[in-house]
Coordinates of C-alpha atoms and ligand atoms in Angstrom, one line a residue:
M1 CA 0.2 -74.4 3.4
H2 CA 2.0 -73.0 0.2
R3 CA 5.2 -71.1 0.9
A4 CA 6.8 -69.1 -1.8
E5 CA 10.6 -69.9 -2.0
K6 CA 11.6 -67.2 -4.4
C7 CA 10.2 -63.8 -5.5
T8 CA 8.5 -64.0 -9.0
K9 CA 9.5 -60.3 -9.7
C10 CA 13.0 -59.7 -8.4
G11 CA 14.4 -63.2 -7.5
C12 CA 15.1 -62.4 -4.0
I13 CA 15.1 -65.7 -1.8
E14 CA 14.4 -63.7 1.7
I15 CA 10.5 -64.3 1.5
V16 CA 8.3 -63.5 4.8
H17 CA 6.2 -66.3 5.2
R18 CA 2.6 -66.8 6.5
V19 CA 1.8 -63.2 6.9
M20 CA -1.6 -62.7 8.0
V21 CA -4.3 -60.9 6.2
A22 CA -6.4 -59.2 8.3
H23 CA -8.6 -56.1 9.0
D24 CA -9.5 -54.2 12.1
G25 CA -13.4 -54.5 12.6
Q26 CA -15.5 -53.3 15.3
R27 CA -15.0 -56.5 17.2
G28 CA -11.2 -56.5 16.8
E29 CA -8.8 -57.9 14.3
A30 CA -10.0 -60.8 12.1
N31 CA -8.7 -62.8 9.0
V32 CA -10.0 -61.5 5.6
S33 CA -12.0 -64.5 3.7
L34 CA -12.5 -65.4 0.2
R35 CA -16.0 -66.2 -0.8
L36 CA -17.4 -68.2 -3.5
D37 CA -21.1 -68.8 -3.9
A38 CA -22.0 -72.2 -5.9
D39 CA -25.5 -70.8 -6.3
P40 CA -25.1 -67.1 -6.7
T41 CA -28.9 -66.4 -7.8
A42 CA -30.0 -68.2 -4.7
M43 CA -32.1 -65.9 -2.4
F44 CA -30.8 -67.2 0.7
L45 CA -28.7 -70.5 0.6
K46 CA -26.0 -69.6 -1.9
K47 CA -23.9 -72.4 -1.0
S48 CA -21.2 -70.0 0.0
V49 CA -17.6 -71.6 0.3
R50 CA -15.0 -69.6 2.3
S51 CA -11.5 -69.6 2.6
I52 CA -8.9 -67.6 4.7
F53 CA -5.6 -66.9 3.0
H54 CA -2.1 -65.9 3.6
A55 CA 0.5 -63.7 2.2
E56 CA 4.0 -64.2 1.2
V57 CA 5.9 -61.0 0.9
C58 CA 9.3 -60.3 -0.9
S59 CA 11.6 -58.8 1.7
A60 CA 13.4 -56.8 -1.1
C61 CA 10.8 -55.4 -3.3
G62 CA 7.7 -55.8 -1.4
Y63 CA 6.0 -58.1 -3.9
V64 CA 3.2 -60.0 -2.1
E65 CA 1.6 -63.2 -3.2
F66 CA -1.7 -64.7 -1.8
Y67 CA -2.6 -68.4 -1.1
A68 CA -5.9 -69.8 -0.3
H69 CA -5.9 -72.1 2.6
N70 CA -8.5 -74.6 1.2
P71 CA -8.3 -74.0 -2.9
A72 CA -9.8 -77.7 -3.4
E73 CA -13.3 -76.4 -1.7
L74 CA -13.3 -73.3 -3.7
L75 CA -12.7 -75.3 -6.8
A76 CA -15.5 -77.7 -6.0
A77 CA -18.0 -74.8 -5.5
F78 CA -16.8 -73.3 -8.5
R79 CA -17.6 -76.5 -10.7
D80 CA -21.0 -76.5 -9.0
A81 CA -21.9 -73.0 -9.9
P82 CA -24.4 -72.6 -12.9
G83 CA -23.8 -70.5 -15.7
P84 CA -21.3 -69.7 -18.5
A85 CA -18.6 -67.9 -16.4
K86 CA -16.5 -71.0 -16.0
Ligands
ZN101 ZN1 10.9 -59.4 -4.7

């Protein structure tokens, strides 16, 4: 899991690591996830790949960086996707 060692905005080295990105839903708190569809035009089987992610937060200026937990799987779905958007 990637960790920020230094704030890219202010240079502070005190980073709050592994902050959960969550929302309060009807069934309680849950992770927010990224989703990429390898076949976005499909009616049903869009070959969706999901990844939760976490935040690294600067303790001085509050700047936030996000890191996906399975970027390789997202990349594979992106490469499989049709179309000129690559
Ligand atoms: Zn900062």
